[in-house]
Tab-separated table of C-alpha atoms in Angstrom:
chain	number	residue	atom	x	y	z
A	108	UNK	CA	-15.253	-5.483	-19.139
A	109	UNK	CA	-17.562	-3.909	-16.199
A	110	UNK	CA	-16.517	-0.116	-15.921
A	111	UNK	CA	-17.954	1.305	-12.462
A	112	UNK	CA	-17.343	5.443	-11.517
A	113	UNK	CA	-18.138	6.393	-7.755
A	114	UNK	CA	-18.243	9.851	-7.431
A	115	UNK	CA	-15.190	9.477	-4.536
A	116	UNK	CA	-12.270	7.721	-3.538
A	117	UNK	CA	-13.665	6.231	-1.080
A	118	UNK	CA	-16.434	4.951	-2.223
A	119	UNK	CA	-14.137	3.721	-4.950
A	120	UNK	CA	-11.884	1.945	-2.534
A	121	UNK	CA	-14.833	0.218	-1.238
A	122	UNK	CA	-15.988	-1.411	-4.177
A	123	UNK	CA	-12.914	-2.705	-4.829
A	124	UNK	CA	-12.829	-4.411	-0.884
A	125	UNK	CA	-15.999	-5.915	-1.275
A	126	UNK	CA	-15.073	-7.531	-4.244
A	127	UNK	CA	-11.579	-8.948	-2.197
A	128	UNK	CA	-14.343	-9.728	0.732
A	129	UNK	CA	-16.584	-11.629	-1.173
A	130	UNK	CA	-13.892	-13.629	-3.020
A	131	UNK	CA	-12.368	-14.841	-0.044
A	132	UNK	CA	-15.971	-15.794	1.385
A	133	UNK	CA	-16.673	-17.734	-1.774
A	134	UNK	CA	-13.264	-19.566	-1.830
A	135	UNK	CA	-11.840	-19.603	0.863
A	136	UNK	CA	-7.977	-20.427	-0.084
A	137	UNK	CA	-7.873	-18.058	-3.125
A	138	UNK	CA	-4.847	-17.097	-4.436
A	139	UNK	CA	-4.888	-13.319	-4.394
A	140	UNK	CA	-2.848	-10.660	-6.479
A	141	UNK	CA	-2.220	-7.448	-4.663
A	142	UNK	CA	-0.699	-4.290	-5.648
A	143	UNK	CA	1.500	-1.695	-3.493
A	144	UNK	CA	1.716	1.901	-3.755
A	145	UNK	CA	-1.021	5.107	-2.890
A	146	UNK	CA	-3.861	3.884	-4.354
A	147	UNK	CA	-4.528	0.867	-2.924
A	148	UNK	CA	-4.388	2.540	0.532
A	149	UNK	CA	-8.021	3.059	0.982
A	150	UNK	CA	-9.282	-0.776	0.373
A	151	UNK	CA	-6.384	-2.196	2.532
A	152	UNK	CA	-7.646	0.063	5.614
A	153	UNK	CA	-11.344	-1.005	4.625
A	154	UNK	CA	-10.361	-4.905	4.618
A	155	UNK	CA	-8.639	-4.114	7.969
A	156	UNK	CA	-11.689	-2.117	9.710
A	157	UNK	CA	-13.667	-5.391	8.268
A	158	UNK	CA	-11.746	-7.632	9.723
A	159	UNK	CA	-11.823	-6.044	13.292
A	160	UNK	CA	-15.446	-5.883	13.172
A	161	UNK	CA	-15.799	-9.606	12.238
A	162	UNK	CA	-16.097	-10.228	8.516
A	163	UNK	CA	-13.026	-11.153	6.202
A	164	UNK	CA	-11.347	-14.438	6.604
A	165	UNK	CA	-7.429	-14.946	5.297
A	166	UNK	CA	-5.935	-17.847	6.695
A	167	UNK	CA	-6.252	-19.802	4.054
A	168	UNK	CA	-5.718	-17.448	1.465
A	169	UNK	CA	-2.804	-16.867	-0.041
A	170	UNK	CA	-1.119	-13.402	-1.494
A	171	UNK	CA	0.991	-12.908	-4.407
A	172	UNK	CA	2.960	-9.561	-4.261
A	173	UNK	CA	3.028	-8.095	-7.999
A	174	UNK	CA	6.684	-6.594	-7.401
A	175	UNK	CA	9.304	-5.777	-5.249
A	176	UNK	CA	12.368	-3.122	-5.732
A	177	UNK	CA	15.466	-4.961	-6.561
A	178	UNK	CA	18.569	-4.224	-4.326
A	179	UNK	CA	16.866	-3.781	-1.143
A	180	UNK	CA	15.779	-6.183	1.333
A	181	UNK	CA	12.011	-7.090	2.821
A	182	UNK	CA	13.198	-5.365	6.555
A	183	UNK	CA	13.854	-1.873	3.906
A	184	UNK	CA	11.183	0.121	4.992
A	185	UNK	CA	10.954	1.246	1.064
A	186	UNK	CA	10.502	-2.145	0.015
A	187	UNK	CA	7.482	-3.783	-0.944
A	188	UNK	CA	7.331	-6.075	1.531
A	189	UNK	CA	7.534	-3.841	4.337
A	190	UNK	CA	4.754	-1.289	2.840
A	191	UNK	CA	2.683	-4.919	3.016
A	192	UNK	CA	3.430	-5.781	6.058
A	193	UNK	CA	2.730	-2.458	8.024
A	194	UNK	CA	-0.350	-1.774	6.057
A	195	UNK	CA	-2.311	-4.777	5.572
A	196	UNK	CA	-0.921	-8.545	6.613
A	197	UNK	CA	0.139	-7.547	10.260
A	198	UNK	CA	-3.491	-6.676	11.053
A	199	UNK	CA	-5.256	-9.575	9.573
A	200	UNK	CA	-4.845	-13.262	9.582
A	201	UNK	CA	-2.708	-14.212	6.716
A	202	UNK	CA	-0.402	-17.132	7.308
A	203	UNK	CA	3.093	-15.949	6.950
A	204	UNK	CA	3.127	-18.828	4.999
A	205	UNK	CA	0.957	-18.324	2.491
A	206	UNK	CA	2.407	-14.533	2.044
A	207	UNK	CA	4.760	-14.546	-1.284
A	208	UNK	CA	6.841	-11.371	-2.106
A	209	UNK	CA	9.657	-11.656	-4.816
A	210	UNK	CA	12.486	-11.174	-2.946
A	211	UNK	CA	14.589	-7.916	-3.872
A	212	UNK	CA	17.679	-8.676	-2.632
A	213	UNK	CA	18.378	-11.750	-4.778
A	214	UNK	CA	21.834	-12.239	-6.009
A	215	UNK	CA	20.254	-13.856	-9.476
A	216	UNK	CA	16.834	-11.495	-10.148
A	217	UNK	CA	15.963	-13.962	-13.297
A	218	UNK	CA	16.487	-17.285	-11.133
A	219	UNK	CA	14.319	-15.162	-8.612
A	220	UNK	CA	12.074	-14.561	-11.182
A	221	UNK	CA	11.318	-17.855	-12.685
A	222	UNK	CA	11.112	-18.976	-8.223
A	223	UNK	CA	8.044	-16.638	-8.045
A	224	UNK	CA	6.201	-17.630	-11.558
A	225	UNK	CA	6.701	-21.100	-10.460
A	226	UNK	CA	4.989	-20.252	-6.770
A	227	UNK	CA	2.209	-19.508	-8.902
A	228	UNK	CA	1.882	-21.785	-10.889
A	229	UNK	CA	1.943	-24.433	-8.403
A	230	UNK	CA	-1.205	-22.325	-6.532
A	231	UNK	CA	-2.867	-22.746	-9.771
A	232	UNK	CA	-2.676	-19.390	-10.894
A	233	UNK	CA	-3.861	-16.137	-9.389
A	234	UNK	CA	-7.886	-16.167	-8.843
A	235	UNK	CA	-8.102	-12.728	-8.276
A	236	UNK	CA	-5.495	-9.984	-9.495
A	237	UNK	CA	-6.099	-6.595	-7.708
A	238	UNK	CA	-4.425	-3.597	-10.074
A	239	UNK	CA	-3.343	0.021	-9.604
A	240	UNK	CA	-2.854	1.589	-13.024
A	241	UNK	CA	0.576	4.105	-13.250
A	242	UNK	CA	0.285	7.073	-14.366
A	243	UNK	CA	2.309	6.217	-18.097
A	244	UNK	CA	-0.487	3.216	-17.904
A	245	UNK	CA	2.051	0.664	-16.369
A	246	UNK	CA	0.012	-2.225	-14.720
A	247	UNK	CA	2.816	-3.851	-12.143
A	248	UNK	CA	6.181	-2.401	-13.321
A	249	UNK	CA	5.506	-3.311	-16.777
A	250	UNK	CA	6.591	0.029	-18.644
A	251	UNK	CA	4.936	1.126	-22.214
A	252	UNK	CA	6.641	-1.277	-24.380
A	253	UNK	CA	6.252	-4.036	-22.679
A	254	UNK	CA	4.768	-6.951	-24.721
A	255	UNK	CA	1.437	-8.641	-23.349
A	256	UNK	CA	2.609	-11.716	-22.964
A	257	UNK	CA	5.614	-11.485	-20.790
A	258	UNK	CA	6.051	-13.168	-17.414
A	259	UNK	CA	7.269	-12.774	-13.840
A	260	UNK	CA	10.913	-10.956	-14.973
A	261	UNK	CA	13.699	-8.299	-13.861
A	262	UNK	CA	12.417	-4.684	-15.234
A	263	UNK	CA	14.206	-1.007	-15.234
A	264	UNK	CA	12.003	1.522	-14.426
A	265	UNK	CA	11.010	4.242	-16.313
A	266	UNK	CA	11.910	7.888	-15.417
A	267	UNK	CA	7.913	8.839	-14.869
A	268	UNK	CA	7.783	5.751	-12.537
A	269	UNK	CA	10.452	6.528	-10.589
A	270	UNK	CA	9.328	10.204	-10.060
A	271	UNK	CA	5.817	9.754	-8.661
A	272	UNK	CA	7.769	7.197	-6.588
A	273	UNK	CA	10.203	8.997	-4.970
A	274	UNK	CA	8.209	10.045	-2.328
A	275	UNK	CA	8.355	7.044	-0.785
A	276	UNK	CA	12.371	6.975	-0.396
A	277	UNK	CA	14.195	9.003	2.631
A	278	UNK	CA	15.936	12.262	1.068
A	279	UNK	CA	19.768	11.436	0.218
A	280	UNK	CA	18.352	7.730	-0.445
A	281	UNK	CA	19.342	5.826	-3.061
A	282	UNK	CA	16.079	4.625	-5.128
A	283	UNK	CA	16.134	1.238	-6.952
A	284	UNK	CA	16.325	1.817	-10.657
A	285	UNK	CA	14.538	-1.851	-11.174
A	286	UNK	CA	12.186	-4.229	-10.353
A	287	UNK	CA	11.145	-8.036	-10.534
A	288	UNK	CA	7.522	-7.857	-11.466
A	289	UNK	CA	4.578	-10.038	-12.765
A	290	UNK	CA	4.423	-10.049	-16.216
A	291	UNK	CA	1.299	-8.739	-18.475
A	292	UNK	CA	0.777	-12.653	-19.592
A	293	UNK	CA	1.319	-13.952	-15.917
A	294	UNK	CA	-1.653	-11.143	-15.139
A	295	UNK	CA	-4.246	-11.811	-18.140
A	296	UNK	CA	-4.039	-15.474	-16.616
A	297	UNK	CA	-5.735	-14.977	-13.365
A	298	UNK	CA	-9.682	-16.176	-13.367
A	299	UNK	CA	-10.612	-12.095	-12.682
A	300	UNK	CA	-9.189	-8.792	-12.468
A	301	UNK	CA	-10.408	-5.482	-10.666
A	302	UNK	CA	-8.645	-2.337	-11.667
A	303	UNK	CA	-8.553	0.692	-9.001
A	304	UNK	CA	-7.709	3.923	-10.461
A	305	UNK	CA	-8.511	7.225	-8.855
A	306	UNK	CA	-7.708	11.019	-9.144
A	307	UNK	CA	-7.437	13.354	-11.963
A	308	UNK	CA	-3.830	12.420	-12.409
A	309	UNK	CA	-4.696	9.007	-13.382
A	310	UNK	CA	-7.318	10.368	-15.689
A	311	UNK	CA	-4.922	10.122	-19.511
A	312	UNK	CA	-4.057	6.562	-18.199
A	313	UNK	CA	-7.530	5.414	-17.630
A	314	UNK	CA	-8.665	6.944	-20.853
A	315	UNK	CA	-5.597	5.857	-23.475
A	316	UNK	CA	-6.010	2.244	-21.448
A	317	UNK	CA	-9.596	1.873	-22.044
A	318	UNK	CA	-10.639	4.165	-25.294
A	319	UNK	CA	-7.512	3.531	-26.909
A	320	UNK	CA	-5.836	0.360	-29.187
A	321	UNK	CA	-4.561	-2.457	-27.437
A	322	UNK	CA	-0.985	-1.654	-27.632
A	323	UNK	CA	2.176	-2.705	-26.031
A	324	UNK	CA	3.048	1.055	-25.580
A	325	UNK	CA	-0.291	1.186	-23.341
A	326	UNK	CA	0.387	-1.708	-20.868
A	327	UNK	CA	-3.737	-0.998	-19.673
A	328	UNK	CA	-4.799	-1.943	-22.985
A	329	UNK	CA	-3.938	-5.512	-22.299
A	330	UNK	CA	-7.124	-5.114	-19.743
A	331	UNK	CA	-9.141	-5.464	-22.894
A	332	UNK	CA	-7.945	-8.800	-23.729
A	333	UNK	CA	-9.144	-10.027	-20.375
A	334	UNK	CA	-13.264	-11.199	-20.164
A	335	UNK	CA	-13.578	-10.480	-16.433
A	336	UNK	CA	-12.281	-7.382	-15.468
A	337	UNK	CA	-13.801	-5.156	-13.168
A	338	UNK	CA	-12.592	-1.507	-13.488
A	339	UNK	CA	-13.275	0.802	-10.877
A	340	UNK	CA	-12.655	4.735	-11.031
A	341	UNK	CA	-13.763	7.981	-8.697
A	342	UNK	CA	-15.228	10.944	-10.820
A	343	UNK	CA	-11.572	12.444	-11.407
A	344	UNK	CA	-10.128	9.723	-12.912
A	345	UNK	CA	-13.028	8.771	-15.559
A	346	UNK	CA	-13.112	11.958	-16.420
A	347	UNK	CA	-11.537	11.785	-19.916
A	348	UNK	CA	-12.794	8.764	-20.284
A	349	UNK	CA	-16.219	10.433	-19.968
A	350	UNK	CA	-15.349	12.755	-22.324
A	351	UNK	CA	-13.714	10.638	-24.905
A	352	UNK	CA	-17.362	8.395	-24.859
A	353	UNK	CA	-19.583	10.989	-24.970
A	354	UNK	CA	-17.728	12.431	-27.870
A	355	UNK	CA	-18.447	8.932	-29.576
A	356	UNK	CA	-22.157	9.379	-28.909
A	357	UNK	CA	-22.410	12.313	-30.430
A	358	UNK	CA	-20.447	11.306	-33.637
C-alpha cells in the first residue's frame, strides 16, 4: 500500500486525476470504477479542464458506477446517475455505451444486482477502482459489518450515511433508505485501487482503516488486503493517522 499526504485538497484531487489520466493513456479501453458524492468533486473537474485542453481520452473506456439509490430513477436529480452525468460524462467523451450505472428503479434490486456483477465480469473486471472513504469507513455503501467478500448486492443504509447525505436531497424529500452497491470482494478484485480521502472529518476513518485490524466492522480495512492500492489524503485527513504512527515510532 502507497500512502501519499498533499498538504491540500486540491493538490490531493490531482493526484488522484493523474493517476485516472495515465491509466486511460496506458490502456486505452480500461474498465474504470468511479465513486459519487463530495469528494470526488475536485478530480472530476480536473479530468474535465484536461480534457478541454487536449489530454484525456474516454471513448473507449468504460465506467462502472459503484452504487445507485434504490427507488429513484437515473432522470432523479438525487440519483447517482444524474450527479454523473452533470458532473463528469456530459463533458467528456464517454460512449453512452460504455457508461454502466445500476439502475435504482428496478422492480427486482437482487436480479439487478447479479445484471451489474455480470457487466463486469464480462469487461474482465474493473482495472482501476477509484474510492471515497465514508465517514463510519464505508467504501461504496458497504456499512461496518459488511463481510469482505461480498458482491454487487441490495444494502440499507446506515443512519451516519444517510445524514452526511442528506444534503443532497430537496427539503420535504423523501431519501432512499437503500442502495445496490459493489461489494468489498467485487472491489479487492480490480488490478488497482486509489483511495481519495480529504478533510478533518474523514480523519477517524482514514486512521481506524489504515492503523487499525482488518475488520468487517471497518469496511477500509479490507484496503489492506489489496497489493496495489494507492491512498491519497490532504493534511486534515492524515492527521490521526500521523499521530497514531508517530506514536508507534516513539514506542
Amino acid at each position: 500500500m502507497e500512502i501519499i499526504v498533499k498538504d491540500t485538497v486540491d493538490e490531493a484531487s490531482a493526484i488522484v486525476a493523474e493517476i485516472l489520466i495515465r491509466q486511460v493513456e496506458e490502456k486505452p479501453d480500461s474498465a474504470l470504477g468511479l465513486p459519487t458524492g463530495a469528494t470526488p468533486l475536485g478530480v472530476y473537474a480536473r479530468l474535465i479542464e484536461d480534457f478541454r485542453n487536449g489530454r484525456g481520452c474516454y471513448n473507449r473506456a468504460h465506467a462502472f458506477n459503484l452504487d445507485e439509490y434504490l427507488g429513484i430513477s437515473g432522470s432523479d436529480t438525487a440519483s447517482y446517475a444524474f450527479y454523473m452525468r452533470e458532473n463528469l460524462f456530459r463533458h467528456i467523451d464517454f460512449m453512452q455505451r460504455s457508461i454502466h450505472i445500476p439502475d435504482g428503479s428496478a422492480a427486482d434490486a437482487s436480479a439487478e444486482a447479479t445484471r451489474y456483477e455480470t457487466q463486469i465480469a464480462a469487461r474482465g473486471g474493473i482495472d482501476l477502482m477509484f474510492l471515497g472513504l465514508g465517514r463510519n469507513a464505508h467504501i461504496g455503501f458497504n456499512e461496518p459489518g459488511s463481510p469482505h467478500d461480498t458482491r454487487t448486492r441490495r444494502v440499507a443504509l446506515s443512519a451516519s450515511t444517510m445524514e452526511a447525505n442528506a444534503r443532497y436531497f430537496e427539503p420535504g424529500s423523501r431519501q432512499p433508505t437503500h442502495a445496490i452497491t459493489m461489494g468489498i470482494g467485487t472491489i479487492l478484485e480490480s488490478r488497482s485501487i486509489v483511495v481519495l480521502a480529504t478533510g478533518i472529518e474523514k480523519a477517524s476513518a482514514v486512521a481506524v482503516s489504515l492503523a487499525g485490524p482488518i475488520a468487517d466492522a471497518v469496511p477500509g480495512s479490507a484496503l489492506a488486503r489489496h497489493a496495489r492500492t494507492t491512498i491519497v489524503l490532504d493534511r486534515d485527513a492524515a492527521h490521526e493517522l500521523d499521530r497514531i504512527l508517530a506514536l508507534e515510532i516513539d514506542a
